[in-house]
Amino acid sequence: MSVFLIDGGIPLKGTVRISGAKNAILPALAACLLTDGKTVLKDVPNLEDVHTMCNLLASLGARVNFNVEKREITIETTSVIEDTAPYELVNTMRASFLVMGPLLARKGRARVPLPGGCAIGSRPVDLHLKGFSALGATITTGHGYVEARVNGRLTGARIYLDFPSVGATENILMAAVLAKGQTVIENAASEPEIVDLATMLVSMGANVTGAGTDTIRVIGTDKLHPTEHMVIPDRIEAGTYMLAAAMTGGEVNIENTMADHLKPVIAKLREAGVEITEEFNRINVRAVRRPKAVDVKTHPYPGFPTDMQAQMTAFLSQAEGTSMVVETIFENRFMHINELKRMGARIKIDGRTAIIEGGVQLMGAQVRATDLRAGAALVLAGLCAKDRTEISEIHHVDRGYEAMEQKLRALGARIVRV
Ligand code: EPZ
């Protein structure tokens, strides 16, 4: 297994280009199942999770061609004959569960292994299933699989989500676009990735309004047609590089990003004393002084994103003063903290709250990535630490960060993958 070796202490300087969003491309790939013919997705990042989703679509009978150099995926779905997703792929990546809505809508039946929990939490899918049954599907579970089946067509319904779940909103939306009649999803998630999915569905001929608000309205259509779609830039990758610049006392231009999607991160960094300049599709981050401690609480969009919590915890270990971080979304998303403490961070955990004593000089150490964003947090810590940090299990990082060591080296960081 490869590891990252990082020699910290270099202020990052230069320009980094952000890739297409992992959490937009995964639902976009699932949405291809809603139609026959050839769909083209553009500005696709070369990520482990993207390859996993491509393999899943291929296992259902689609013909998938991922041209990594051109950053383009072509998906031919006329030959989708299967309606069962294989266990080993769903077990690798929870987002595989997003094929359930499209398969149910298109074929009237979908069998998908119940996704297991993962490092950050139990990750139930009850809201997804509640939505499918409201649309007229019969849900049965057994032998680790869940099956949704409908005779004929799904019927539009009014669905209230107990929690604004991103995945449930996406899955239900993809089922509703081919249902008969109108569907209203209330207390829906409003993340930019939801808006991006709705944009793609509308370009396929769907009738969707309200994406980006907490109420999404759908008028079902009989058939959708293939489309070409370019996914939005990855706001979490962008936020991660913003913190890298701020933590190392550098100055970095983050290109191909939408400041509008990063408001809570920009607000918190400005509160911490980081100088941030926003331009049309670029953000300039300049660390003019040691950052000040700030308090952070994760919330569904437009609140502070849970996917930035681990990276922010690492950043606050360098701030002056004591910070408080509260993780309200997932029940076990502090796995990075024990690893950061091995590097000298002074952090106390009390339930869902982490108290971070700032101003600590982190020391290089051997640490382990436990999940995708925890791995990113450890890379950030390594960039500031004295001497050498060795990070193992970096396949977690490869799931969501394209060419991370190349992008960091281009900014002056001393990082290699061995
Ligand atoms: C998406 O996961 C993202 N993944 C996650 O990013 C992100 O952390 C999360 O949204 C929150 O923003 C993708 O988009 C592929 P949720 P998802 O359903 O859809 C509870 C990353 O690092 N819940 O919004 O699984 C659940 O337990 C990944 O890129 C239910 O109770 O997140 C959790 O506490 C990690 N019942 C909360 O909602 C359900 O049916 C948020 O989950 C569904 C969810």
PDB file of C-alpha atoms in Angstrom, residues 113-359:
ATOM      1  CA  PRO A 113     -27.392  -4.323  -1.345  1.00  0.00           C
ATOM      2  CA  LEU A 114     -28.088  -2.324   1.773  1.00  0.00           C
ATOM      3  CA  PRO A 115     -24.971  -0.153   2.061  1.00  0.00           C
ATOM      4  CA  GLY A 116     -23.039  -0.955   5.201  1.00  0.00           C
ATOM      5  CA  GLY A 117     -22.051   1.758   7.615  1.00  0.00           C
ATOM      6  CA  CYS A 118     -18.669   3.338   7.151  1.00  0.00           C
ATOM      7  CA  ALA A 119     -16.007   4.949   9.309  1.00  0.00           C
ATOM      8  CA  ILE A 120     -18.011   8.128   9.872  1.00  0.00           C
ATOM      9  CA  GLY A 121     -21.337   6.637  10.838  1.00  0.00           C
ATOM     10  CA  SER A 122     -24.125   4.077  10.393  1.00  0.00           C
ATOM     11  CA  ARG A 123     -25.414   5.932   7.297  1.00  0.00           C
ATOM     12  CA  PRO A 124     -29.004   4.548   7.118  1.00  0.00           C
ATOM     13  CA  VAL A 125     -31.098   4.776   3.933  1.00  0.00           C
ATOM     14  CA  ASP A 126     -34.524   4.879   5.567  1.00  0.00           C
ATOM     15  CA  LEU A 127     -35.367   8.265   4.017  1.00  0.00           C
ATOM     16  CA  HIS A 128     -34.537   6.994   0.529  1.00  0.00           C
ATOM     17  CA  LEU A 129     -36.896   4.020   1.031  1.00  0.00           C
ATOM     18  CA  LYS A 130     -39.630   6.183   2.577  1.00  0.00           C
ATOM     19  CA  GLY A 131     -39.556   8.299  -0.578  1.00  0.00           C
ATOM     20  CA  PHE A 132     -39.716   5.312  -2.926  1.00  0.00           C
ATOM     21  CA  SER A 133     -42.719   3.826  -1.120  1.00  0.00           C
ATOM     22  CA  ALA A 134     -44.465   7.227  -1.170  1.00  0.00           C
ATOM     23  CA  LEU A 135     -44.032   7.079  -4.973  1.00  0.00           C
ATOM     24  CA  GLY A 136     -45.855   3.732  -5.011  1.00  0.00           C
ATOM     25  CA  ALA A 137     -43.006   1.211  -4.799  1.00  0.00           C
ATOM     26  CA  THR A 138     -43.185  -1.917  -2.648  1.00  0.00           C
ATOM     27  CA  ILE A 139     -40.048  -2.238  -0.543  1.00  0.00           C
ATOM     28  CA  THR A 140     -38.772  -5.591   0.673  1.00  0.00           C
ATOM     29  CA  THR A 141     -35.476  -6.354   2.393  1.00  0.00           C
ATOM     30  CA  GLY A 142     -33.715  -9.644   2.945  1.00  0.00           C
ATOM     31  CA  HIS A 143     -30.295 -11.333   2.697  1.00  0.00           C
ATOM     32  CA  GLY A 144     -28.608  -7.926   2.872  1.00  0.00           C
ATOM     33  CA  TYR A 145     -30.462  -6.641  -0.166  1.00  0.00           C
ATOM     34  CA  VAL A 146     -33.273  -4.137  -0.451  1.00  0.00           C
ATOM     35  CA  GLU A 147     -35.686  -4.408  -3.355  1.00  0.00           C
ATOM     36  CA  ALA A 148     -38.056  -1.752  -4.640  1.00  0.00           C
ATOM     37  CA  ARG A 149     -40.687  -2.788  -7.142  1.00  0.00           C
ATOM     38  CA  VAL A 150     -43.687  -1.104  -8.794  1.00  0.00           C
ATOM     39  CA  ASN A 151     -46.253  -2.503 -11.198  1.00  0.00           C
ATOM     40  CA  GLY A 152     -46.371  -0.118 -14.121  1.00  0.00           C
ATOM     41  CA  ARG A 153     -45.291   3.435 -13.340  1.00  0.00           C
ATOM     42  CA  LEU A 154     -44.439   5.322 -10.149  1.00  0.00           C
ATOM     43  CA  THR A 155     -47.000   7.910  -9.055  1.00  0.00           C
ATOM     44  CA  GLY A 156     -46.041  11.415  -7.963  1.00  0.00           C
ATOM     45  CA  ALA A 157     -46.442  12.216  -4.244  1.00  0.00           C
ATOM     46  CA  ARG A 158     -45.750  14.827  -1.586  1.00  0.00           C
ATOM     47  CA  ILE A 159     -42.721  13.659   0.409  1.00  0.00           C
ATOM     48  CA  TYR A 160     -41.368  15.258   3.590  1.00  0.00           C
ATOM     49  CA  LEU A 161     -37.769  14.381   4.516  1.00  0.00           C
ATOM     50  CA  ASP A 162     -37.245  14.153   8.289  1.00  0.00           C
ATOM     51  CA  PHE A 163     -33.662  15.260   7.602  1.00  0.00           C
ATOM     52  CA  PRO A 164     -32.455  17.152   4.485  1.00  0.00           C
ATOM     53  CA  SER A 165     -30.480  14.117   3.323  1.00  0.00           C
ATOM     54  CA  VAL A 166     -28.376  14.761   0.196  1.00  0.00           C
ATOM     55  CA  GLY A 167     -28.550  11.175  -1.055  1.00  0.00           C
ATOM     56  CA  ALA A 168     -32.239  10.725  -0.295  1.00  0.00           C
ATOM     57  CA  THR A 169     -33.074  13.983  -2.095  1.00  0.00           C
ATOM     58  CA  GLU A 170     -31.066  12.867  -5.144  1.00  0.00           C
ATOM     59  CA  ASN A 171     -32.461   9.321  -5.204  1.00  0.00           C
ATOM     60  CA  ILE A 172     -36.086  10.438  -4.820  1.00  0.00           C
ATOM     61  CA  LEU A 173     -35.643  13.221  -7.386  1.00  0.00           C
ATOM     62  CA  MET A 174     -34.296  10.738  -9.936  1.00  0.00           C
ATOM     63  CA  ALA A 175     -37.243   8.403  -9.313  1.00  0.00           C
ATOM     64  CA  ALA A 176     -39.822  11.222  -9.465  1.00  0.00           C
ATOM     65  CA  VAL A 177     -38.840  12.640 -12.876  1.00  0.00           C
ATOM     66  CA  LEU A 178     -40.371   9.588 -14.625  1.00  0.00           C
ATOM     67  CA  ALA A 179     -43.336   9.179 -12.244  1.00  0.00           C
ATOM     68  CA  LYS A 180     -46.891   9.964 -13.324  1.00  0.00           C
ATOM     69  CA  GLY A 181     -48.018  13.351 -12.024  1.00  0.00           C
ATOM     70  CA  GLN A 182     -46.459  15.840  -9.619  1.00  0.00           C
ATOM     71  CA  THR A 183     -44.004  15.194  -6.787  1.00  0.00           C
ATOM     72  CA  VAL A 184     -43.081  17.699  -4.073  1.00  0.00           C
ATOM     73  CA  ILE A 185     -40.006  16.975  -1.926  1.00  0.00           C
ATOM     74  CA  GLU A 186     -40.173  19.031   1.263  1.00  0.00           C
ATOM     75  CA  ASN A 187     -37.259  19.689   3.632  1.00  0.00           C
ATOM     76  CA  ALA A 188     -35.071  18.699   0.684  1.00  0.00           C
ATOM     77  CA  ALA A 189     -31.289  19.104   0.741  1.00  0.00           C
ATOM     78  CA  SER A 190     -30.190  22.292  -1.046  1.00  0.00           C
ATOM     79  CA  GLU A 191     -26.482  21.552  -1.702  1.00  0.00           C
ATOM     80  CA  PRO A 192     -25.005  22.837  -5.017  1.00  0.00           C
ATOM     81  CA  GLU A 193     -24.690  19.195  -6.111  1.00  0.00           C
ATOM     82  CA  ILE A 194     -28.488  18.876  -5.930  1.00  0.00           C
ATOM     83  CA  VAL A 195     -28.839  21.922  -8.197  1.00  0.00           C
ATOM     84  CA  ASP A 196     -26.293  20.414 -10.588  1.00  0.00           C
ATOM     85  CA  LEU A 197     -28.221  17.132 -10.752  1.00  0.00           C
ATOM     86  CA  ALA A 198     -31.494  19.018 -11.395  1.00  0.00           C
ATOM     87  CA  THR A 199     -29.779  21.008 -14.159  1.00  0.00           C
ATOM     88  CA  MET A 200     -28.711  17.776 -15.825  1.00  0.00           C
ATOM     89  CA  LEU A 201     -32.174  16.206 -15.455  1.00  0.00           C
ATOM     90  CA  VAL A 202     -33.834  19.289 -16.981  1.00  0.00           C
ATOM     91  CA  SER A 203     -31.374  19.090 -19.899  1.00  0.00           C
ATOM     92  CA  MET A 204     -32.636  15.497 -20.342  1.00  0.00           C
ATOM     93  CA  GLY A 205     -36.218  16.783 -20.624  1.00  0.00           C
ATOM     94  CA  ALA A 206     -37.316  16.546 -16.983  1.00  0.00           C
ATOM     95  CA  ASN A 207     -39.542  19.168 -15.350  1.00  0.00           C
ATOM     96  CA  VAL A 208     -37.866  20.126 -12.045  1.00  0.00           C
ATOM     97  CA  THR A 209     -38.159  23.430 -10.184  1.00  0.00           C
ATOM     98  CA  GLY A 210     -36.968  24.579  -6.764  1.00  0.00           C
ATOM     99  CA  ALA A 211     -33.647  22.701  -6.637  1.00  0.00           C
ATOM    100  CA  GLY A 212     -31.397  24.605  -4.245  1.00  0.00           C
ATOM    101  CA  THR A 213     -34.304  25.422  -1.965  1.00  0.00           C
ATOM    102  CA  ASP A 214     -35.893  23.171   0.671  1.00  0.00           C
ATOM    103  CA  THR A 215     -38.867  22.426  -1.617  1.00  0.00           C
ATOM    104  CA  ILE A 216     -38.331  20.725  -4.976  1.00  0.00           C
ATOM    105  CA  ARG A 217     -41.250  20.297  -7.391  1.00  0.00           C
ATOM    106  CA  VAL A 218     -41.276  17.690 -10.182  1.00  0.00           C
ATOM    107  CA  ILE A 219     -43.830  17.108 -12.914  1.00  0.00           C
ATOM    108  CA  GLY A 220     -43.196  13.605 -14.202  1.00  0.00           C
ATOM    109  CA  THR A 221     -42.532  13.002 -17.909  1.00  0.00           C
ATOM    110  CA  ASP A 222     -42.911   9.770 -19.883  1.00  0.00           C
ATOM    111  CA  LYS A 223     -39.420   9.675 -21.280  1.00  0.00           C
ATOM    112  CA  LEU A 224     -36.069  11.458 -20.959  1.00  0.00           C
ATOM    113  CA  HIS A 225     -33.404  11.829 -23.649  1.00  0.00           C
ATOM    114  CA  PRO A 226     -29.593  11.692 -23.395  1.00  0.00           C
ATOM    115  CA  THR A 227     -27.642  14.903 -22.792  1.00  0.00           C
ATOM    116  CA  GLU A 228     -24.168  16.368 -22.369  1.00  0.00           C
ATOM    117  CA  HIS A 229     -23.415  17.751 -18.932  1.00  0.00           C
ATOM    118  CA  MET A 230     -20.416  19.412 -17.300  1.00  0.00           C
ATOM    119  CA  VAL A 231     -20.382  18.994 -13.525  1.00  0.00           C
ATOM    120  CA  ILE A 232     -19.702  21.894 -11.149  1.00  0.00           C
ATOM    121  CA  PRO A 233     -16.243  22.293  -9.563  1.00  0.00           C
ATOM    122  CA  ASP A 234     -15.589  20.501  -6.288  1.00  0.00           C
ATOM    123  CA  ARG A 235     -16.244  22.971  -3.450  1.00  0.00           C
ATOM    124  CA  ILE A 236     -14.735  20.618  -0.862  1.00  0.00           C
ATOM    125  CA  GLU A 237     -11.512  20.166  -2.820  1.00  0.00           C
ATOM    126  CA  ALA A 238     -11.388  23.969  -3.183  1.00  0.00           C
ATOM    127  CA  GLY A 239     -11.979  24.480   0.555  1.00  0.00           C
ATOM    128  CA  THR A 240      -9.224  21.988   1.333  1.00  0.00           C
ATOM    129  CA  TYR A 241      -6.656  23.909  -0.732  1.00  0.00           C
ATOM    130  CA  MET A 242      -7.823  27.197   0.792  1.00  0.00           C
ATOM    131  CA  LEU A 243      -6.988  25.793   4.219  1.00  0.00           C
ATOM    132  CA  ALA A 244      -3.646  24.480   2.951  1.00  0.00           C
ATOM    133  CA  ALA A 245      -2.705  28.025   1.897  1.00  0.00           C
ATOM    134  CA  ALA A 246      -3.952  29.538   5.163  1.00  0.00           C
ATOM    135  CA  MET A 247      -2.253  26.949   7.409  1.00  0.00           C
ATOM    136  CA  THR A 248       1.177  27.152   5.791  1.00  0.00           C
ATOM    137  CA  GLY A 249       1.281  30.968   5.782  1.00  0.00           C
ATOM    138  CA  GLY A 250       1.254  31.098   1.999  1.00  0.00           C
ATOM    139  CA  GLU A 251      -0.697  32.708  -0.832  1.00  0.00           C
ATOM    140  CA  VAL A 252      -2.591  30.553  -3.356  1.00  0.00           C
ATOM    141  CA  ASN A 253      -4.919  31.200  -6.309  1.00  0.00           C
ATOM    142  CA  ILE A 254      -7.707  28.639  -6.383  1.00  0.00           C
ATOM    143  CA  GLU A 255      -8.896  28.439  -9.994  1.00  0.00           C
ATOM    144  CA  ASN A 256     -12.069  26.956 -11.497  1.00  0.00           C
ATOM    145  CA  THR A 257     -14.135  27.328  -8.369  1.00  0.00           C
ATOM    146  CA  MET A 258     -17.414  29.036  -7.453  1.00  0.00           C
ATOM    147  CA  ALA A 259     -17.064  31.309  -4.425  1.00  0.00           C
ATOM    148  CA  ASP A 260     -20.849  31.176  -4.095  1.00  0.00           C
ATOM    149  CA  HIS A 261     -20.598  27.508  -3.070  1.00  0.00           C
ATOM    150  CA  LEU A 262     -18.022  28.280  -0.382  1.00  0.00           C
ATOM    151  CA  LYS A 263     -19.668  31.085   1.593  1.00  0.00           C
ATOM    152  CA  PRO A 264     -19.460  29.438   5.046  1.00  0.00           C
ATOM    153  CA  VAL A 265     -15.810  28.431   4.520  1.00  0.00           C
ATOM    154  CA  ILE A 266     -14.882  31.905   3.242  1.00  0.00           C
ATOM    155  CA  ALA A 267     -16.739  33.542   6.153  1.00  0.00           C
ATOM    156  CA  LYS A 268     -14.961  31.384   8.755  1.00  0.00           C
ATOM    157  CA  LEU A 269     -11.529  31.936   7.229  1.00  0.00           C
ATOM    158  CA  ARG A 270     -12.080  35.701   7.117  1.00  0.00           C
ATOM    159  CA  GLU A 271     -13.211  35.556  10.764  1.00  0.00           C
ATOM    160  CA  ALA A 272      -9.908  33.780  11.501  1.00  0.00           C
ATOM    161  CA  GLY A 273      -8.030  36.661   9.871  1.00  0.00           C
ATOM    162  CA  VAL A 274      -7.211  35.069   6.509  1.00  0.00           C
ATOM    163  CA  GLU A 275      -7.294  37.467   3.548  1.00  0.00           C
ATOM    164  CA  ILE A 276      -9.647  36.162   0.859  1.00  0.00           C
ATOM    165  CA  THR A 277     -10.339  37.825  -2.497  1.00  0.00           C
ATOM    166  CA  GLU A 278     -13.186  36.493  -4.638  1.00  0.00           C
ATOM    167  CA  GLU A 279     -13.251  36.832  -8.405  1.00  0.00           C
ATOM    168  CA  PHE A 280     -15.593  35.297 -10.983  1.00  0.00           C
ATOM    169  CA  ASN A 281     -14.330  31.734 -10.900  1.00  0.00           C
ATOM    170  CA  ARG A 282     -11.239  32.167  -8.751  1.00  0.00           C
ATOM    171  CA  ILE A 283     -10.502  32.724  -5.080  1.00  0.00           C
ATOM    172  CA  ASN A 284      -7.200  34.163  -3.806  1.00  0.00           C
ATOM    173  CA  VAL A 285      -6.184  33.105  -0.297  1.00  0.00           C
ATOM    174  CA  ARG A 286      -3.407  34.958   1.557  1.00  0.00           C
ATOM    175  CA  ALA A 287      -2.271  34.228   5.094  1.00  0.00           C
ATOM    176  CA  VAL A 288      -1.228  37.634   6.397  1.00  0.00           C
ATOM    177  CA  ARG A 289      -0.855  36.540  10.033  1.00  0.00           C
ATOM    178  CA  ARG A 290      -1.200  33.524  12.301  1.00  0.00           C
ATOM    179  CA  PRO A 291      -4.946  32.696  12.158  1.00  0.00           C
ATOM    180  CA  LYS A 292      -7.181  33.419  15.149  1.00  0.00           C
ATOM    181  CA  ALA A 293      -9.312  30.723  16.825  1.00  0.00           C
ATOM    182  CA  VAL A 294     -12.952  30.494  15.626  1.00  0.00           C
ATOM    183  CA  ASP A 295     -15.893  28.246  16.539  1.00  0.00           C
ATOM    184  CA  VAL A 296     -17.435  26.007  13.853  1.00  0.00           C
ATOM    185  CA  LYS A 297     -20.655  23.995  13.782  1.00  0.00           C
ATOM    186  CA  THR A 298     -21.483  21.789  10.777  1.00  0.00           C
ATOM    187  CA  HIS A 299     -24.924  22.090   9.219  1.00  0.00           C
ATOM    188  CA  PRO A 300     -26.669  21.058   6.001  1.00  0.00           C
ATOM    189  CA  TYR A 301     -26.118  23.565   3.179  1.00  0.00           C
ATOM    190  CA  PRO A 302     -25.834  26.545   3.310  1.00  0.00           C
ATOM    191  CA  GLY A 303     -24.279  25.886   6.736  1.00  0.00           C
ATOM    192  CA  PHE A 304     -20.657  24.907   7.285  1.00  0.00           C
ATOM    193  CA  PRO A 305     -20.124  21.623   5.364  1.00  0.00           C
ATOM    194  CA  THR A 306     -19.432  18.480   7.384  1.00  0.00           C
ATOM    195  CA  ASP A 307     -17.019  17.460   4.594  1.00  0.00           C
ATOM    196  CA  MET A 308     -14.786  20.378   5.649  1.00  0.00           C
ATOM    197  CA  GLN A 309     -14.897  19.650   9.387  1.00  0.00           C
ATOM    198  CA  ALA A 310     -11.819  17.414   9.606  1.00  0.00           C
ATOM    199  CA  GLN A 311      -9.712  19.819   7.535  1.00  0.00           C
ATOM    200  CA  MET A 312     -10.921  22.764   9.646  1.00  0.00           C
ATOM    201  CA  THR A 313      -9.988  20.936  12.854  1.00  0.00           C
ATOM    202  CA  ALA A 314      -6.427  20.576  11.546  1.00  0.00           C
ATOM    203  CA  PHE A 315      -6.381  24.268  10.585  1.00  0.00           C
ATOM    204  CA  LEU A 316      -7.591  25.373  14.047  1.00  0.00           C
ATOM    205  CA  SER A 317      -4.771  23.434  15.714  1.00  0.00           C
ATOM    206  CA  GLN A 318      -2.552  26.180  14.214  1.00  0.00           C
ATOM    207  CA  ALA A 319      -4.760  29.117  15.208  1.00  0.00           C
ATOM    208  CA  GLU A 320      -4.071  31.388  18.196  1.00  0.00           C
ATOM    209  CA  GLY A 321      -6.457  30.563  21.020  1.00  0.00           C
ATOM    210  CA  THR A 322      -8.980  27.837  21.710  1.00  0.00           C
ATOM    211  CA  SER A 323     -11.637  26.804  19.172  1.00  0.00           C
ATOM    212  CA  MET A 324     -14.744  24.667  19.413  1.00  0.00           C
ATOM    213  CA  VAL A 325     -15.911  22.407  16.565  1.00  0.00           C
ATOM    214  CA  VAL A 326     -19.335  20.743  16.694  1.00  0.00           C
ATOM    215  CA  GLU A 327     -20.165  17.961  14.203  1.00  0.00           C
ATOM    216  CA  THR A 328     -23.955  17.759  13.931  1.00  0.00           C
ATOM    217  CA  ILE A 329     -24.316  15.589  10.805  1.00  0.00           C
ATOM    218  CA  PHE A 330     -22.433  12.336  11.404  1.00  0.00           C
ATOM    219  CA  GLU A 331     -22.061  10.546  14.718  1.00  0.00           C
ATOM    220  CA  ASN A 332     -18.466   9.453  14.321  1.00  0.00           C
ATOM    221  CA  ARG A 333     -16.592  11.990  12.281  1.00  0.00           C
ATOM    222  CA  PHE A 334     -13.755  12.762  14.713  1.00  0.00           C
ATOM    223  CA  MET A 335     -11.501   9.834  13.706  1.00  0.00           C
ATOM    224  CA  HIS A 336      -8.844  12.259  12.456  1.00  0.00           C
ATOM    225  CA  ILE A 337      -8.429  13.749  15.937  1.00  0.00           C
ATOM    226  CA  ASN A 338      -6.529  10.803  17.461  1.00  0.00           C
ATOM    227  CA  GLU A 339      -4.145  10.904  14.513  1.00  0.00           C
ATOM    228  CA  LEU A 340      -3.707  14.691  14.804  1.00  0.00           C
ATOM    229  CA  LYS A 341      -2.928  14.222  18.522  1.00  0.00           C
ATOM    230  CA  ARG A 342      -0.107  11.853  17.550  1.00  0.00           C
ATOM    231  CA  MET A 343       1.366  14.864  15.750  1.00  0.00           C
ATOM    232  CA  GLY A 344       1.105  16.959  18.908  1.00  0.00           C
ATOM    233  CA  ALA A 345      -2.286  18.590  18.433  1.00  0.00           C
ATOM    234  CA  ARG A 346      -4.018  19.389  21.714  1.00  0.00           C
ATOM    235  CA  ILE A 347      -7.689  18.462  21.194  1.00  0.00           C
ATOM    236  CA  LYS A 348     -10.329  17.194  23.633  1.00  0.00           C
ATOM    237  CA  ILE A 349     -13.492  15.441  22.451  1.00  0.00           C
ATOM    238  CA  ASP A 350     -16.753  15.668  24.352  1.00  0.00           C
ATOM    239  CA  GLY A 351     -19.485  13.835  22.410  1.00  0.00           C
ATOM    240  CA  ARG A 352     -19.975  15.773  19.185  1.00  0.00           C
ATOM    241  CA  THR A 353     -17.820  18.667  20.318  1.00  0.00           C
ATOM    242  CA  ALA A 354     -14.056  19.000  19.882  1.00  0.00           C
ATOM    243  CA  ILE A 355     -12.147  21.628  21.865  1.00  0.00           C
ATOM    244  CA  ILE A 356      -8.970  22.579  20.030  1.00  0.00           C
ATOM    245  CA  GLU A 357      -6.129  24.372  21.822  1.00  0.00           C
ATOM    246  CA  GLY A 358      -4.331  26.339  19.101  1.00  0.00           C
ATOM    247  CA  GLY A 359      -0.809  27.587  18.650  1.00  0.00           C
TER     248      GLY A 359
END
